[in-house]
PDB file of C-alpha atoms in Angstrom:
ATOM      1  CA  UNK A   1       2.204 -64.886 -49.800  1.00 85.00           C
ATOM      2  CA  UNK A   2       3.699 -63.847 -53.137  1.00 90.00           C
ATOM      3  CA  UNK A   3       6.842 -66.103 -53.909  1.00 93.00           C
ATOM      4  CA  UNK A   4       8.595 -64.305 -57.156  1.00 96.00           C
ATOM      5  CA  UNK A   5      11.279 -66.846 -58.747  1.00 96.00           C
ATOM      6  CA  UNK A   6      13.847 -66.390 -61.568  1.00 96.00           C
ATOM      7  CA  UNK A   7      15.941 -68.815 -63.631  1.00 92.00           C
ATOM      8  CA  UNK A   8      18.416 -69.034 -64.260  1.00 91.00           C
ATOM      9  CA  UNK A   9      20.413 -67.002 -61.794  1.00 93.00           C
ATOM     10  CA  UNK A  10      22.979 -66.205 -64.185  1.00 95.00           C
ATOM     11  CA  UNK A  11      23.555 -66.444 -68.148  1.00 95.00           C
ATOM     12  CA  UNK A  12      26.384 -65.790 -70.163  1.00 97.00           C
ATOM     13  CA  UNK A  13      26.429 -65.746 -73.690  1.00 96.00           C
ATOM     14  CA  UNK A  14      28.229 -64.486 -77.139  1.00 97.00           C
ATOM     15  CA  UNK A  15      27.362 -60.910 -78.530  1.00 97.00           C
ATOM     16  CA  UNK A  16      24.659 -61.097 -80.983  1.00 97.00           C
ATOM     17  CA  UNK A  17      22.823 -64.009 -79.154  1.00 97.00           C
ATOM     18  CA  UNK A  18      18.648 -63.706 -78.649  1.00 97.00           C
ATOM     19  CA  UNK A  19      17.770 -64.654 -75.053  1.00 95.00           C
ATOM     20  CA  UNK A  20      14.903 -65.007 -73.077  1.00 96.00           C
ATOM     21  CA  UNK A  21      14.612 -64.740 -69.200  1.00 97.00           C
ATOM     22  CA  UNK A  22      11.947 -66.734 -67.728  1.00 97.00           C
ATOM     23  CA  UNK A  23      10.267 -65.658 -63.423  1.00 98.00           C
ATOM     24  CA  UNK A  24       7.425 -66.960 -62.072  1.00 97.00           C
ATOM     25  CA  UNK A  25       5.186 -65.794 -59.805  1.00 97.00           C
ATOM     26  CA  UNK A  26       3.052 -67.722 -57.230  1.00 96.00           C
ATOM     27  CA  UNK A  27      -0.318 -65.632 -56.875  1.00 91.00           C
ATOM     28  CA  UNK A  28      -2.253 -64.772 -60.060  1.00 90.00           C
ATOM     29  CA  UNK A  29      -3.931 -61.865 -58.481  1.00 91.00           C
ATOM     30  CA  UNK A  30      -0.815 -59.453 -59.197  1.00 91.00           C
ATOM     31  CA  UNK A  31      -1.799 -55.521 -60.545  1.00 90.00           C
ATOM     32  CA  UNK A  32       1.717 -55.651 -62.759  1.00 92.00           C
ATOM     33  CA  UNK A  33       4.512 -57.475 -63.387  1.00 94.00           C
ATOM     34  CA  UNK A  34       7.906 -55.217 -63.536  1.00 95.00           C
ATOM     35  CA  UNK A  35      11.124 -55.939 -64.625  1.00 97.00           C
ATOM     36  CA  UNK A  36      14.435 -54.332 -63.738  1.00 96.00           C
ATOM     37  CA  UNK A  37      17.852 -53.922 -64.643  1.00 97.00           C
ATOM     38  CA  UNK A  38      20.592 -53.214 -61.816  1.00 95.00           C
ATOM     39  CA  UNK A  39      24.103 -52.520 -62.655  1.00 94.00           C
ATOM     40  CA  UNK A  40      26.907 -53.672 -60.041  1.00 90.00           C
ATOM     41  CA  UNK A  41      26.495 -50.786 -56.550  1.00 86.00           C
ATOM     42  CA  UNK A  42      23.506 -48.997 -58.582  1.00 89.00           C
ATOM     43  CA  UNK A  43      20.269 -48.741 -58.312  1.00 90.00           C
ATOM     44  CA  UNK A  44      17.135 -50.514 -60.123  1.00 94.00           C
ATOM     45  CA  UNK A  45      16.207 -49.079 -62.936  1.00 94.00           C
ATOM     46  CA  UNK A  46      12.702 -49.621 -64.743  1.00 94.00           C
ATOM     47  CA  UNK A  47      13.013 -51.865 -68.088  1.00 97.00           C
ATOM     48  CA  UNK A  48       9.381 -52.446 -68.981  1.00 96.00           C
ATOM     49  CA  UNK A  49       5.342 -52.764 -66.500  1.00 94.00           C
ATOM     50  CA  UNK A  50       2.941 -54.928 -68.077  1.00 94.00           C
ATOM     51  CA  UNK A  51      -0.072 -54.181 -66.382  1.00 91.00           C
ATOM     52  CA  UNK A  52      -2.657 -57.030 -65.287  1.00 91.00           C
ATOM     53  CA  UNK A  53      -4.691 -56.836 -68.595  1.00 92.00           C
ATOM     54  CA  UNK A  54      -1.981 -56.865 -70.925  1.00 93.00           C
ATOM     55  CA  UNK A  55      -0.039 -59.446 -72.882  1.00 95.00           C
ATOM     56  CA  UNK A  56       3.235 -57.826 -73.160  1.00 95.00           C
ATOM     57  CA  UNK A  57       4.894 -54.552 -73.901  1.00 95.00           C
ATOM     58  CA  UNK A  58       8.209 -53.283 -75.866  1.00 96.00           C
ATOM     59  CA  UNK A  59      10.823 -50.968 -76.170  1.00 95.00           C
ATOM     60  CA  UNK A  60      13.754 -50.931 -78.537  1.00 96.00           C
ATOM     61  CA  UNK A  61      15.240 -54.828 -77.990  1.00 97.00           C
ATOM     62  CA  UNK A  62      13.077 -55.426 -74.778  1.00 97.00           C
ATOM     63  CA  UNK A  63      10.200 -57.349 -74.949  1.00 97.00           C
ATOM     64  CA  UNK A  64       8.067 -58.446 -71.757  1.00 97.00           C
ATOM     65  CA  UNK A  65       5.119 -60.726 -71.841  1.00 97.00           C
ATOM     66  CA  UNK A  66       2.725 -61.770 -69.025  1.00 97.00           C
ATOM     67  CA  UNK A  67       0.744 -64.806 -68.886  1.00 96.00           C
ATOM     68  CA  UNK A  68      -0.713 -64.293 -65.444  1.00 93.00           C
ATOM     69  CA  UNK A  69      -2.618 -68.199 -65.774  1.00 92.00           C
ATOM     70  CA  UNK A  70       0.305 -70.275 -65.496  1.00 94.00           C
ATOM     71  CA  UNK A  71       1.826 -67.779 -62.777  1.00 95.00           C
ATOM     72  CA  UNK A  72       4.862 -66.629 -65.915  1.00 97.00           C
ATOM     73  CA  UNK A  73       6.416 -63.472 -67.421  1.00 97.00           C
ATOM     74  CA  UNK A  74       9.661 -63.577 -69.741  1.00 97.00           C
ATOM     75  CA  UNK A  75      12.066 -60.759 -70.796  1.00 97.00           C
ATOM     76  CA  UNK A  76      13.151 -61.059 -74.197  1.00 97.00           C
ATOM     77  CA  UNK A  77      16.146 -59.594 -75.431  1.00 97.00           C
ATOM     78  CA  UNK A  78      16.929 -58.901 -78.804  1.00 97.00           C
ATOM     79  CA  UNK A  79      20.794 -59.287 -80.637  1.00 97.00           C
ATOM     80  CA  UNK A  80      22.189 -58.895 -76.962  1.00 97.00           C
ATOM     81  CA  UNK A  81      25.016 -56.749 -76.518  1.00 97.00           C
ATOM     82  CA  UNK A  82      27.727 -56.341 -73.998  1.00 97.00           C
ATOM     83  CA  UNK A  83      26.342 -52.840 -72.504  1.00 96.00           C
ATOM     84  CA  UNK A  84      23.392 -55.440 -71.847  1.00 97.00           C
ATOM     85  CA  UNK A  85      25.367 -57.355 -69.327  1.00 97.00           C
ATOM     86  CA  UNK A  86      23.768 -56.863 -65.791  1.00 97.00           C
ATOM     87  CA  UNK A  87      21.611 -58.140 -62.974  1.00 96.00           C
ATOM     88  CA  UNK A  88      17.658 -58.334 -64.049  1.00 97.00           C
ATOM     89  CA  UNK A  89      15.051 -58.440 -62.191  1.00 96.00           C
ATOM     90  CA  UNK A  90      11.670 -58.974 -62.123  1.00 97.00           C
ATOM     91  CA  UNK A  91       9.044 -58.362 -59.121  1.00 96.00           C
ATOM     92  CA  UNK A  92       4.965 -58.737 -58.833  1.00 94.00           C
ATOM     93  CA  UNK A  93       3.082 -56.182 -57.602  1.00 91.00           C
ATOM     94  CA  UNK A  94       0.066 -57.379 -55.669  1.00 82.00           C
ATOM     95  CA  UNK A  95      -2.095 -53.978 -55.357  1.00 76.00           C
ATOM     96  CA  UNK A  96      -0.464 -52.212 -52.595  1.00 67.00           C
ATOM     97  CA  UNK A  97       1.902 -50.446 -54.722  1.00 70.00           C
ATOM     98  CA  UNK A  98       4.781 -52.467 -52.846  1.00 77.00           C
ATOM     99  CA  UNK A  99       6.382 -55.262 -54.541  1.00 90.00           C
ATOM    100  CA  UNK A 100       8.152 -58.640 -53.990  1.00 93.00           C
ATOM    101  CA  UNK A 101      10.552 -58.798 -55.942  1.00 95.00           C
ATOM    102  CA  UNK A 102      12.764 -62.481 -57.183  1.00 96.00           C
ATOM    103  CA  UNK A 103      16.541 -63.040 -56.685  1.00 95.00           C
ATOM    104  CA  UNK A 104      17.402 -62.211 -60.380  1.00 95.00           C
ATOM    105  CA  UNK A 105      19.376 -63.898 -62.828  1.00 96.00           C
ATOM    106  CA  UNK A 106      23.337 -62.419 -63.440  1.00 96.00           C
ATOM    107  CA  UNK A 107      23.756 -61.675 -67.266  1.00 97.00           C
ATOM    108  CA  UNK A 108      26.883 -61.750 -69.189  1.00 97.00           C
ATOM    109  CA  UNK A 109      27.212 -61.394 -73.282  1.00 97.00           C
ATOM    110  CA  UNK A 110      30.643 -61.892 -73.769  1.00 96.00           C
ATOM    111  CA  UNK A 111      32.376 -59.875 -76.917  1.00 94.00           C
TER     112      UNK A 111
ATOM    113  CA  UNK B   1      15.531 -33.108 -61.782  1.00 70.00           C
ATOM    114  CA  UNK B   2      17.570 -35.371 -58.934  1.00 78.00           C
ATOM    115  CA  UNK B   3      15.193 -37.939 -58.859  1.00 93.00           C
ATOM    116  CA  UNK B   4      15.157 -39.731 -55.973  1.00 96.00           C
ATOM    117  CA  UNK B   5      18.467 -39.289 -53.427  1.00 96.00           C
ATOM    118  CA  UNK B   6      19.613 -41.168 -50.349  1.00 97.00           C
ATOM    119  CA  UNK B   7      22.194 -39.951 -47.703  1.00 96.00           C
ATOM    120  CA  UNK B   8      24.840 -40.987 -47.002  1.00 96.00           C
ATOM    121  CA  UNK B   9      25.906 -43.733 -49.161  1.00 95.00           C
ATOM    122  CA  UNK B  10      28.096 -45.285 -46.521  1.00 96.00           C
ATOM    123  CA  UNK B  11      28.253 -46.233 -42.939  1.00 96.00           C
ATOM    124  CA  UNK B  12      29.549 -48.503 -40.500  1.00 97.00           C
ATOM    125  CA  UNK B  13      27.789 -48.809 -37.556  1.00 96.00           C
ATOM    126  CA  UNK B  14      28.913 -50.882 -33.816  1.00 97.00           C
ATOM    127  CA  UNK B  15      26.226 -52.653 -32.138  1.00 97.00           C
ATOM    128  CA  UNK B  16      23.597 -51.187 -30.820  1.00 96.00           C
ATOM    129  CA  UNK B  17      24.293 -47.865 -32.144  1.00 97.00           C
ATOM    130  CA  UNK B  18      21.170 -45.744 -34.202  1.00 96.00           C
ATOM    131  CA  UNK B  19      21.013 -43.698 -37.340  1.00 95.00           C
ATOM    132  CA  UNK B  20      18.401 -42.645 -40.069  1.00 97.00           C
ATOM    133  CA  UNK B  21      19.368 -43.040 -43.504  1.00 97.00           C
ATOM    134  CA  UNK B  22      17.195 -39.548 -45.610  1.00 97.00           C
ATOM    135  CA  UNK B  23      15.452 -40.487 -48.617  1.00 97.00           C
ATOM    136  CA  UNK B  24      14.848 -37.343 -50.831  1.00 98.00           C
ATOM    137  CA  UNK B  25      12.411 -37.227 -53.670  1.00 97.00           C
ATOM    138  CA  UNK B  26      11.593 -34.154 -56.215  1.00 96.00           C
ATOM    139  CA  UNK B  27       9.084 -35.854 -58.594  1.00 95.00           C
ATOM    140  CA  UNK B  28       6.095 -35.100 -56.203  1.00 95.00           C
ATOM    141  CA  UNK B  29       5.236 -39.054 -55.492  1.00 95.00           C
ATOM    142  CA  UNK B  30       2.914 -40.113 -53.393  1.00 94.00           C
ATOM    143  CA  UNK B  31       4.437 -43.460 -52.567  1.00 95.00           C
ATOM    144  CA  UNK B  32       7.417 -43.802 -51.165  1.00 96.00           C
ATOM    145  CA  UNK B  33       9.552 -47.119 -50.184  1.00 96.00           C
ATOM    146  CA  UNK B  34      12.267 -48.776 -48.451  1.00 97.00           C
ATOM    147  CA  UNK B  35      14.115 -52.220 -49.196  1.00 97.00           C
ATOM    148  CA  UNK B  36      17.145 -53.675 -48.609  1.00 97.00           C
ATOM    149  CA  UNK B  37      19.157 -55.778 -50.548  1.00 96.00           C
ATOM    150  CA  UNK B  38      21.162 -59.074 -49.176  1.00 94.00           C
ATOM    151  CA  UNK B  39      24.143 -60.204 -51.256  1.00 85.00           C
ATOM    152  CA  UNK B  40      22.244 -63.119 -54.360  1.00 78.00           C
ATOM    153  CA  UNK B  41      19.277 -61.923 -53.639  1.00 80.00           C
ATOM    154  CA  UNK B  42      16.282 -60.263 -54.732  1.00 85.00           C
ATOM    155  CA  UNK B  43      14.805 -56.435 -52.726  1.00 93.00           C
ATOM    156  CA  UNK B  44      12.704 -57.342 -49.579  1.00 94.00           C
ATOM    157  CA  UNK B  45      10.251 -54.633 -48.321  1.00 94.00           C
ATOM    158  CA  UNK B  46      10.978 -52.700 -44.923  1.00 96.00           C
ATOM    159  CA  UNK B  47       8.307 -50.383 -44.395  1.00 96.00           C
ATOM    160  CA  UNK B  48       6.321 -47.881 -47.601  1.00 95.00           C
ATOM    161  CA  UNK B  49       3.950 -44.946 -46.989  1.00 95.00           C
ATOM    162  CA  UNK B  50       1.732 -44.211 -49.331  1.00 93.00           C
ATOM    163  CA  UNK B  51       1.310 -40.281 -48.587  1.00 93.00           C
ATOM    164  CA  UNK B  52       2.549 -37.730 -46.268  1.00 94.00           C
ATOM    165  CA  UNK B  53       1.391 -38.043 -42.622  1.00 93.00           C
ATOM    166  CA  UNK B  54       0.878 -42.442 -43.511  1.00 94.00           C
ATOM    167  CA  UNK B  55       3.234 -45.186 -43.592  1.00 95.00           C
ATOM    168  CA  UNK B  56       3.125 -49.099 -43.110  1.00 94.00           C
ATOM    169  CA  UNK B  57       4.704 -52.419 -42.819  1.00 94.00           C
ATOM    170  CA  UNK B  58       6.685 -54.717 -45.204  1.00 91.00           C
ATOM    171  CA  UNK B  59       7.615 -57.907 -45.582  1.00 90.00           C
ATOM    172  CA  UNK B  60      10.950 -57.591 -43.148  1.00 94.00           C
ATOM    173  CA  UNK B  61       9.770 -54.224 -40.735  1.00 95.00           C
ATOM    174  CA  UNK B  62      11.293 -55.835 -37.886  1.00 96.00           C
ATOM    175  CA  UNK B  63      14.309 -53.510 -35.964  1.00 95.00           C
ATOM    176  CA  UNK B  64      13.360 -50.090 -38.479  1.00 97.00           C
ATOM    177  CA  UNK B  65      11.009 -47.890 -37.934  1.00 96.00           C
ATOM    178  CA  UNK B  66      10.041 -45.190 -40.619  1.00 97.00           C
ATOM    179  CA  UNK B  67       8.733 -41.521 -40.854  1.00 97.00           C
ATOM    180  CA  UNK B  68       6.928 -39.134 -43.366  1.00 97.00           C
ATOM    181  CA  UNK B  69       6.758 -35.920 -41.914  1.00 94.00           C
ATOM    182  CA  UNK B  70       6.684 -34.323 -45.440  1.00 95.00           C
ATOM    183  CA  UNK B  71       5.792 -35.130 -48.989  1.00 96.00           C
ATOM    184  CA  UNK B  72       9.381 -35.440 -50.275  1.00 97.00           C
ATOM    185  CA  UNK B  73      11.316 -37.222 -47.738  1.00 97.00           C
ATOM    186  CA  UNK B  74      10.822 -40.780 -46.159  1.00 98.00           C
ATOM    187  CA  UNK B  75      13.351 -41.182 -43.166  1.00 98.00           C
ATOM    188  CA  UNK B  76      14.305 -44.941 -42.175  1.00 98.00           C
ATOM    189  CA  UNK B  77      15.908 -45.462 -38.565  1.00 97.00           C
ATOM    190  CA  UNK B  78      17.327 -48.274 -37.429  1.00 95.00           C
ATOM    191  CA  UNK B  79      17.710 -47.951 -33.280  1.00 91.00           C
ATOM    192  CA  UNK B  80      20.048 -50.340 -31.907  1.00 95.00           C
ATOM    193  CA  UNK B  81      21.862 -51.693 -34.834  1.00 95.00           C
ATOM    194  CA  UNK B  82      22.432 -55.145 -35.395  1.00 96.00           C
ATOM    195  CA  UNK B  83      24.739 -57.435 -37.668  1.00 96.00           C
ATOM    196  CA  UNK B  84      21.475 -58.693 -39.484  1.00 95.00           C
ATOM    197  CA  UNK B  85      21.449 -55.259 -40.557  1.00 97.00           C
ATOM    198  CA  UNK B  86      24.195 -55.106 -42.352  1.00 97.00           C
ATOM    199  CA  UNK B  87      22.819 -55.107 -46.249  1.00 97.00           C
ATOM    200  CA  UNK B  88      22.187 -52.316 -49.494  1.00 97.00           C
ATOM    201  CA  UNK B  89      19.058 -50.413 -48.422  1.00 98.00           C
ATOM    202  CA  UNK B  90      17.299 -49.182 -51.209  1.00 97.00           C
ATOM    203  CA  UNK B  91      14.378 -45.782 -51.666  1.00 97.00           C
ATOM    204  CA  UNK B  92      11.930 -45.415 -54.182  1.00 96.00           C
ATOM    205  CA  UNK B  93       8.758 -43.805 -55.062  1.00 95.00           C
ATOM    206  CA  UNK B  94       6.394 -44.083 -57.403  1.00 93.00           C
ATOM    207  CA  UNK B  95       2.997 -42.244 -58.270  1.00 90.00           C
ATOM    208  CA  UNK B  96      -0.486 -44.750 -57.736  1.00 81.00           C
ATOM    209  CA  UNK B  97       0.077 -45.647 -61.394  1.00 78.00           C
ATOM    210  CA  UNK B  98       3.758 -46.086 -62.415  1.00 81.00           C
ATOM    211  CA  UNK B  99       6.648 -47.555 -61.907  1.00 87.00           C
ATOM    212  CA  UNK B 100       8.886 -47.409 -59.065  1.00 91.00           C
ATOM    213  CA  UNK B 101      12.002 -45.403 -59.164  1.00 93.00           C
ATOM    214  CA  UNK B 102      14.934 -45.858 -57.003  1.00 94.00           C
ATOM    215  CA  UNK B 103      17.549 -44.342 -54.552  1.00 96.00           C
ATOM    216  CA  UNK B 104      21.764 -44.974 -55.815  1.00 95.00           C
ATOM    217  CA  UNK B 105      21.291 -47.233 -52.328  1.00 96.00           C
ATOM    218  CA  UNK B 106      23.214 -46.793 -48.853  1.00 97.00           C
ATOM    219  CA  UNK B 107      25.680 -49.825 -48.101  1.00 96.00           C
ATOM    220  CA  UNK B 108      25.730 -50.445 -44.464  1.00 97.00           C
ATOM    221  CA  UNK B 109      27.929 -52.123 -42.102  1.00 97.00           C
ATOM    222  CA  UNK B 110      27.326 -53.115 -39.163  1.00 97.00           C
ATOM    223  CA  UNK B 111      30.359 -54.484 -36.714  1.00 96.00           C
TER     224      UNK B 111
END
């Protein structure tokens, strides 16, 4: 059974810092790894999707990497802004098109 | 496009009552999903569907039933609600290769 873990559970940084969020998964036989953002009381918004054959994906100030052999993915946020404050969730797709989620990292960017 | 919509947004039930949550998508997606999210946890898959007329169990299916009579709709039913089903319920849809698009959620409280 796939298990996804995110560390840290919460993170507070001053505005402008670069930061890394970590995600680990137990079953390396994944089809893709996805990162989502969740604002309080809202649904999830997709940020990046990395296919199993890829090593990284970039979108603006966000860069996600994938290392299947070690069961790890990281989300790098450059030059953080207060608007980046949210909970970030990673999820592994093990082939049924249904995702296994981590419990998230709650990010607070201080102005 | 409205994307993924969920009805209702909030609901309070008494133990033993029944209800149906409605999810609708206007993106012509084949795949639809129901997740639940409990405080401090990631999302857990309840049931999913890979096409009209098909459904499958996810990680936590007990106490729930689903139906996909039309491609654009996915219904989640609780036949006899229990306090353990107090949660936020999210619906999502996707193609066979793309990321999942989430609805805004339904907050359910069972007293």
